[in-house]
Amino acid sequence: MPRIVAERADILPALAEVFREHGYEGASLALIGQRTGLGKGSLYHFFPGGKEEMANAVLDEIDGWFETRIFRPLREEPDAAAAIRASLRDTDAYFRSGRRVCLVGVLALGDVRDRFAERIHSYFLAWRDALASALVRTGVAQEMAASLAEEAVAMIQGALVASRALQDSELFGRMLNRLEGRLLAGSNPR
Amino acid sequence: MPRIVAERADILPALAEVFREHGYEGASLALIGQRTGLGKGSLYHFFPGGKEEMANAVLDEIDGWFETRIFRPLREEPDAAAAIRASLRDTDAYFRSGRRVCLVGVLALGDVRDRFAERIHSYFLAWRDALASALVRTGVAQEMAASLAEEAVAMIQGALVASRALQDSELFGRMLNRLEGRLLAGSNPR
DNA sequence: TCGTTCTTGTACCGAACGGTACAGATTGTT
DNA sequence: AACAATCTGTACCGTTCGGTACAAGAACGA
């Protein structure tokens, strides 16, 4: 029997895409096997806990990506306005201008929300608070920053839904641009 | 065999709730039967086309509700600002302040999007255009109205995702209030 | 009272589901 | 060369899936 994959991290991207496209329940083991190129044997070797462990591994990777690429810069970057601009650019790239969906958002809407409630909660919380922190550092008042951040997080999720529903590939970009304008309205222009 | 339901319209509300809570694929016939109180025999008597026909019937009802309660008033009500305010109030009531989810939005994110693509598309289009029409009548320029309307529709969807993700029962209301402020910024106060 | 039509519960179908068991192939170490 | 550890394909488990078939009960006009 030939070896194909050395580490389970190697298949996480494919795994994530399956969950994104089909949701937790819609991602059958047959589909996962097909898209990752691994049989059930291998899948259960890497993920003894089955689908739930697979989903958690994917969520781990997503958490890690957003933490290093989005959340931490927003919290720590000295030039907060630049960090906000960069985070919106990275967000656009990550979601492929709306062609890709947010797995955490999908899980939040589905009936598996309770199973992953804590992870979903902390992901959204981290995003909102990191953005609020950056806004405060651009000179926005605490309360206003919290409102704007909450709005921004919802806007991004809503833009993903709307861009798919309206099948408008440019809607996501438009929305992010307007969002940038509103978030940085008080700070100096680039 | 006792008769329970006279018309299939009688079970649409329960049917809609099952689809909302579990998505299209997650709504199994067993679950539907349990929640509607009907056996498979009755379900297939009322909906010979199976689940797909059930979902379409639910979407029909949703379309109808929004058309009469939200879209038409937005397009036709002489006092456009009042119509916008009323539509946001009705939206809050319909989605139970975020505790209820938008079935059309859920379908848009899932892998069944293609099967219902046209209905999803026209629902979002109708909402956006009706709102834009009302905004124009309050004195907002055409282009600005289109932007605001697009933003509002996305915001509502995003607020549903965020309120569930953050498990914050007041988020949806806050968001609608801010939305009302932005949409009616140019018109006379109530 | 008798059919006829409408409605319903139940048994059942093949397929697909998530998950398990395990033998055999590959690999690295000795 | 021989060994254990690692990996993987396949067959199989019980359950649930969407959907079909159908007999029997209720309603109702004749």
PDB file of N, CA, C and O (backbone and C1' of nucleotides) in Angstrom, chain D residues 4-29:
ATOM      1  P    DA D   4       8.531  -7.863  15.859  1.00  0.00           P
ATOM      2  O5'  DA D   4       8.277  -6.296  16.004  1.00  0.00           O
ATOM      3  C5'  DA D   4       9.194  -5.492  16.735  1.00  0.00           C
ATOM      4  C4'  DA D   4       8.948  -4.032  16.416  1.00  0.00           C
ATOM      5  C3'  DA D   4       7.526  -3.552  16.711  1.00  0.00           C
ATOM      6  O3'  DA D   4       7.585  -2.265  17.300  1.00  0.00           O
ATOM      7  C1'  DA D   4       8.029  -3.221  14.409  1.00  0.00           C
ATOM      8  P    DA D   5       6.288  -1.528  17.828  1.00  0.00           P
ATOM      9  O5'  DA D   5       6.112  -0.355  16.766  1.00  0.00           O
ATOM     10  C5'  DA D   5       7.251   0.408  16.391  1.00  0.00           C
ATOM     11  C4'  DA D   5       6.873   1.339  15.254  1.00  0.00           C
ATOM     12  C3'  DA D   5       5.480   1.954  15.383  1.00  0.00           C
ATOM     13  O3'  DA D   5       5.570   3.348  15.108  1.00  0.00           O
ATOM     14  C1'  DA D   5       5.682   0.856  13.293  1.00  0.00           C
ATOM     15  P    DT D   6       4.309   4.287  15.182  1.00  0.00           P
ATOM     16  O5'  DT D   6       3.936   4.471  13.644  1.00  0.00           O
ATOM     17  C5'  DT D   6       4.960   4.835  12.718  1.00  0.00           C
ATOM     18  C4'  DT D   6       4.451   4.698  11.305  1.00  0.00           C
ATOM     19  C3'  DT D   6       3.117   5.408  11.024  1.00  0.00           C
ATOM     20  O3'  DT D   6       3.330   6.308   9.960  1.00  0.00           O
ATOM     21  C1'  DT D   6       3.133   3.225  10.119  1.00  0.00           C
ATOM     22  P    DC D   7       2.248   7.440   9.672  1.00  0.00           P
ATOM     23  O5'  DC D   7       1.356   6.768   8.536  1.00  0.00           O
ATOM     24  C5'  DC D   7       1.913   6.618   7.232  1.00  0.00           C
ATOM     25  C4'  DC D   7       1.145   5.577   6.450  1.00  0.00           C
ATOM     26  C3'  DC D   7      -0.260   5.968   5.966  1.00  0.00           C
ATOM     27  O3'  DC D   7      -0.155   6.229   4.573  1.00  0.00           O
ATOM     28  C1'  DC D   7      -0.093   3.667   6.590  1.00  0.00           C
ATOM     29  P    DT D   8      -1.337   6.914   3.808  1.00  0.00           P
ATOM     30  O5'  DT D   8      -2.190   5.664   3.320  1.00  0.00           O
ATOM     31  C5'  DT D   8      -1.597   4.739   2.441  1.00  0.00           C
ATOM     32  C4'  DT D   8      -2.554   3.603   2.147  1.00  0.00           C
ATOM     33  C3'  DT D   8      -3.988   4.035   1.821  1.00  0.00           C
ATOM     34  O3'  DT D   8      -4.368   3.406   0.630  1.00  0.00           O
ATOM     35  C1'  DT D   8      -3.992   2.318   3.420  1.00  0.00           C
ATOM     36  P    DG D   9      -5.513   4.018  -0.285  1.00  0.00           P
ATOM     37  O5'  DG D   9      -6.294   2.707  -0.744  1.00  0.00           O
ATOM     38  C5'  DG D   9      -5.550   1.629  -1.300  1.00  0.00           C
ATOM     39  C4'  DG D   9      -6.322   0.329  -1.148  1.00  0.00           C
ATOM     40  C3'  DG D   9      -7.767   0.393  -1.617  1.00  0.00           C
ATOM     41  O3'  DG D   9      -8.006  -0.747  -2.441  1.00  0.00           O
ATOM     42  C1'  DG D   9      -7.665  -0.333   0.667  1.00  0.00           C
ATOM     43  P    DT D  10      -9.417  -0.960  -3.115  1.00  0.00           P
ATOM     44  O5'  DT D  10     -10.176  -1.891  -2.083  1.00  0.00           O
ATOM     45  C5'  DT D  10      -9.485  -3.018  -1.559  1.00  0.00           C
ATOM     46  C4'  DT D  10     -10.392  -3.768  -0.602  1.00  0.00           C
ATOM     47  C3'  DT D  10     -11.878  -3.712  -0.967  1.00  0.00           C
ATOM     48  O3'  DT D  10     -12.388  -5.032  -0.959  1.00  0.00           O
ATOM     49  C1'  DT D  10     -11.567  -3.104   1.302  1.00  0.00           C
ATOM     50  P    DA D  11     -13.842  -5.355  -1.573  1.00  0.00           P
ATOM     51  O5'  DA D  11     -14.503  -6.188  -0.391  1.00  0.00           O
ATOM     52  C5'  DA D  11     -13.694  -7.015   0.442  1.00  0.00           C
ATOM     53  C4'  DA D  11     -14.314  -7.096   1.831  1.00  0.00           C
ATOM     54  C3'  DA D  11     -15.845  -7.224   1.808  1.00  0.00           C
ATOM     55  O3'  DA D  11     -16.218  -8.300   2.660  1.00  0.00           O
ATOM     56  C1'  DA D  11     -15.197  -5.448   3.230  1.00  0.00           C
ATOM     57  P    DC D  12     -17.729  -8.805   2.686  1.00  0.00           P
ATOM     58  O5'  DC D  12     -18.319  -8.094   3.978  1.00  0.00           O
ATOM     59  C5'  DC D  12     -17.626  -8.213   5.209  1.00  0.00           C
ATOM     60  C4'  DC D  12     -18.118  -7.167   6.176  1.00  0.00           C
ATOM     61  C3'  DC D  12     -19.634  -7.061   6.293  1.00  0.00           C
ATOM     62  O3'  DC D  12     -20.069  -7.738   7.462  1.00  0.00           O
ATOM     63  C1'  DC D  12     -18.510  -4.943   6.425  1.00  0.00           C
ATOM     64  P    DC D  13     -21.639  -7.896   7.773  1.00  0.00           P
ATOM     65  O5'  DC D  13     -21.906  -6.818   8.907  1.00  0.00           O
ATOM     66  C5'  DC D  13     -21.080  -6.788  10.069  1.00  0.00           C
ATOM     67  C4'  DC D  13     -21.367  -5.530  10.860  1.00  0.00           C
ATOM     68  C3'  DC D  13     -22.838  -5.186  10.918  1.00  0.00           C
ATOM     69  O3'  DC D  13     -23.412  -5.741  12.097  1.00  0.00           O
ATOM     70  C1'  DC D  13     -21.492  -3.245  10.456  1.00  0.00           C
ATOM     71  P    DG D  14     -24.971  -6.045  12.154  1.00  0.00           P
ATOM     72  O5'  DG D  14     -25.605  -4.653  12.612  1.00  0.00           O
ATOM     73  C5'  DG D  14     -25.142  -4.017  13.807  1.00  0.00           C
ATOM     74  C4'  DG D  14     -25.575  -2.557  13.822  1.00  0.00           C
ATOM     75  C3'  DG D  14     -27.093  -2.358  13.725  1.00  0.00           C
ATOM     76  O3'  DG D  14     -27.472  -1.348  14.653  1.00  0.00           O
ATOM     77  C1'  DG D  14     -26.012  -1.190  11.964  1.00  0.00           C
ATOM     78  P    DT D  15     -28.998  -0.859  14.738  1.00  0.00           P
ATOM     79  O5'  DT D  15     -29.001   0.500  13.899  1.00  0.00           O
ATOM     80  C5'  DT D  15     -28.045   1.515  14.228  1.00  0.00           C
ATOM     81  C4'  DT D  15     -28.208   2.687  13.293  1.00  0.00           C
ATOM     82  C3'  DT D  15     -29.652   3.184  13.146  1.00  0.00           C
ATOM     83  O3'  DT D  15     -29.680   4.557  13.496  1.00  0.00           O
ATOM     84  C1'  DT D  15     -28.618   2.940  11.017  1.00  0.00           C
ATOM     85  P    DT D  16     -31.063   5.353  13.688  1.00  0.00           P
ATOM     86  O5'  DT D  16     -31.184   6.171  12.315  1.00  0.00           O
ATOM     87  C5'  DT D  16     -30.106   6.992  11.905  1.00  0.00           C
ATOM     88  C4'  DT D  16     -30.264   7.343  10.441  1.00  0.00           C
ATOM     89  C3'  DT D  16     -31.660   7.878  10.078  1.00  0.00           C
ATOM     90  O3'  DT D  16     -31.513   9.220   9.636  1.00  0.00           O
ATOM     91  C1'  DT D  16     -30.848   6.320   8.466  1.00  0.00           C
ATOM     92  P    DC D  17     -32.778  10.074   9.171  1.00  0.00           P
ATOM     93  O5'  DC D  17     -32.640  10.040   7.588  1.00  0.00           O
ATOM     94  C5'  DC D  17     -31.423  10.484   6.991  1.00  0.00           C
ATOM     95  C4'  DC D  17     -31.394  10.163   5.510  1.00  0.00           C
ATOM     96  C3'  DC D  17     -32.710  10.432   4.801  1.00  0.00           C
ATOM     97  O3'  DC D  17     -32.719  11.778   4.370  1.00  0.00           O
ATOM     98  C1'  DC D  17     -31.782   8.316   4.137  1.00  0.00           C
ATOM     99  P    DG D  18     -34.146  12.498   4.177  1.00  0.00           P
ATOM    100  O5'  DG D  18     -34.552  12.049   2.709  1.00  0.00           O
ATOM    101  C5'  DG D  18     -33.672  12.304   1.625  1.00  0.00           C
ATOM    102  C4'  DG D  18     -34.183  11.615   0.388  1.00  0.00           C
ATOM    103  C3'  DG D  18     -35.587  12.051  -0.044  1.00  0.00           C
ATOM    104  O3'  DG D  18     -35.636  12.114  -1.462  1.00  0.00           O
ATOM    105  C1'  DG D  18     -35.564   9.720   0.424  1.00  0.00           C
ATOM    106  P    DG D  19     -37.038  12.552  -2.174  1.00  0.00           P
ATOM    107  O5'  DG D  19     -37.745  11.145  -2.442  1.00  0.00           O
ATOM    108  C5'  DG D  19     -37.066  10.164  -3.204  1.00  0.00           C
ATOM    109  C4'  DG D  19     -37.870   8.868  -3.223  1.00  0.00           C
ATOM    110  C3'  DG D  19     -39.350   9.036  -3.579  1.00  0.00           C
ATOM    111  O3'  DG D  19     -39.606   8.315  -4.786  1.00  0.00           O
ATOM    112  C1'  DG D  19     -39.037   7.560  -1.742  1.00  0.00           C
ATOM    113  P    DT D  20     -41.083   8.249  -5.397  1.00  0.00           P
ATOM    114  O5'  DT D  20     -41.560   6.803  -4.973  1.00  0.00           O
ATOM    115  C5'  DT D  20     -40.727   5.696  -5.255  1.00  0.00           C
ATOM    116  C4'  DT D  20     -41.446   4.410  -4.889  1.00  0.00           C
ATOM    117  C3'  DT D  20     -42.886   4.331  -5.384  1.00  0.00           C
ATOM    118  O3'  DT D  20     -43.065   3.071  -6.017  1.00  0.00           O
ATOM    119  C1'  DT D  20     -42.807   3.905  -3.050  1.00  0.00           C
ATOM    120  P    DA D  21     -44.487   2.753  -6.762  1.00  0.00           P
ATOM    121  O5'  DA D  21     -45.184   1.767  -5.731  1.00  0.00           O
ATOM    122  C5'  DA D  21     -44.367   0.969  -4.870  1.00  0.00           C
ATOM    123  C4'  DA D  21     -45.247  -0.003  -4.091  1.00  0.00           C
ATOM    124  C3'  DA D  21     -46.679  -0.140  -4.619  1.00  0.00           C
ATOM    125  O3'  DA D  21     -47.101  -1.480  -4.446  1.00  0.00           O
ATOM    126  C1'  DA D  21     -46.724   0.763  -2.411  1.00  0.00           C
ATOM    127  P    DC D  22     -48.493  -1.910  -5.093  1.00  0.00           P
ATOM    128  O5'  DC D  22     -49.446  -1.912  -3.811  1.00  0.00           O
ATOM    129  C5'  DC D  22     -48.963  -2.443  -2.587  1.00  0.00           C
ATOM    130  C4'  DC D  22     -49.910  -2.121  -1.449  1.00  0.00           C
ATOM    131  C3'  DC D  22     -51.387  -2.004  -1.874  1.00  0.00           C
ATOM    132  O3'  DC D  22     -52.183  -2.697  -0.940  1.00  0.00           O
ATOM    133  C1'  DC D  22     -50.772  -0.166  -0.573  1.00  0.00           C
ATOM    134  P    DA D  23     -53.460  -3.520  -1.428  1.00  0.00           P
ATOM    135  O5'  DA D  23     -54.019  -4.080  -0.050  1.00  0.00           O
ATOM    136  C5'  DA D  23     -53.142  -4.308   1.058  1.00  0.00           C
ATOM    137  C4'  DA D  23     -53.649  -3.576   2.299  1.00  0.00           C
ATOM    138  C3'  DA D  23     -55.175  -3.622   2.480  1.00  0.00           C
ATOM    139  O3'  DA D  23     -55.475  -3.787   3.849  1.00  0.00           O
ATOM    140  C1'  DA D  23     -54.460  -1.376   2.424  1.00  0.00           C
ATOM    141  P    DA D  24     -56.894  -4.315   4.306  1.00  0.00           P
ATOM    142  O5'  DA D  24     -57.392  -3.172   5.284  1.00  0.00           O
ATOM    143  C5'  DA D  24     -56.509  -2.650   6.272  1.00  0.00           C
ATOM    144  C4'  DA D  24     -56.951  -1.260   6.657  1.00  0.00           C
ATOM    145  C3'  DA D  24     -58.476  -1.112   6.818  1.00  0.00           C
ATOM    146  O3'  DA D  24     -58.744  -0.373   7.976  1.00  0.00           O
ATOM    147  C1'  DA D  24     -57.645   0.555   5.400  1.00  0.00           C
ATOM    148  P    DG D  25     -60.156  -0.465   8.699  1.00  0.00           P
ATOM    149  O5'  DG D  25     -60.412   1.062   9.112  1.00  0.00           O
ATOM    150  C5'  DG D  25     -59.383   1.767   9.795  1.00  0.00           C
ATOM    151  C4'  DG D  25     -59.525   3.250   9.534  1.00  0.00           C
ATOM    152  C3'  DG D  25     -60.936   3.791   9.766  1.00  0.00           C
ATOM    153  O3'  DG D  25     -60.840   4.997  10.511  1.00  0.00           O
ATOM    154  C1'  DG D  25     -60.199   4.363   7.586  1.00  0.00           C
ATOM    155  P    DA D  26     -62.128   5.632  11.207  1.00  0.00           P
ATOM    156  O5'  DA D  26     -62.446   6.879  10.275  1.00  0.00           O
ATOM    157  C5'  DA D  26     -61.552   7.988  10.291  1.00  0.00           C
ATOM    158  C4'  DA D  26     -61.933   8.962   9.205  1.00  0.00           C
ATOM    159  C3'  DA D  26     -63.347   9.543   9.321  1.00  0.00           C
ATOM    160  O3'  DA D  26     -63.225  10.953   9.293  1.00  0.00           O
ATOM    161  C1'  DA D  26     -62.952   8.704   7.121  1.00  0.00           C
ATOM    162  P    DA D  27     -64.507  11.876   9.563  1.00  0.00           P
ATOM    163  O5'  DA D  27     -64.940  12.293   8.087  1.00  0.00           O
ATOM    164  C5'  DA D  27     -63.965  12.870   7.220  1.00  0.00           C
ATOM    165  C4'  DA D  27     -64.578  13.113   5.858  1.00  0.00           C
ATOM    166  C3'  DA D  27     -65.979  13.708   5.888  1.00  0.00           C
ATOM    167  O3'  DA D  27     -65.992  14.846   5.033  1.00  0.00           O
ATOM    168  C1'  DA D  27     -65.919  11.744   4.540  1.00  0.00           C
ATOM    169  P    DC D  28     -67.280  15.833   5.071  1.00  0.00           P
ATOM    170  O5'  DC D  28     -68.040  15.388   3.738  1.00  0.00           O
ATOM    171  C5'  DC D  28     -67.291  15.117   2.567  1.00  0.00           C
ATOM    172  C4'  DC D  28     -68.179  14.472   1.516  1.00  0.00           C
ATOM    173  C3'  DC D  28     -69.653  14.873   1.608  1.00  0.00           C
ATOM    174  O3'  DC D  28     -70.131  15.210   0.320  1.00  0.00           O
ATOM    175  C1'  DC D  28     -69.453  12.532   1.509  1.00  0.00           C
ATOM    176  P    DG D  29     -71.389  16.245   0.168  1.00  0.00           P
ATOM    177  O5'  DG D  29     -72.005  15.797  -1.216  1.00  0.00           O
ATOM    178  C5'  DG D  29     -71.166  15.608  -2.355  1.00  0.00           C
ATOM    179  C4'  DG D  29     -71.651  14.423  -3.171  1.00  0.00           C
ATOM    180  C3'  DG D  29     -73.122  14.499  -3.580  1.00  0.00           C
ATOM    181  O3'  DG D  29     -73.262  14.102  -4.938  1.00  0.00           O
ATOM    182  C1'  DG D  29     -72.717  12.488  -2.394  1.00  0.00           C
TER     183       DG D  29
END
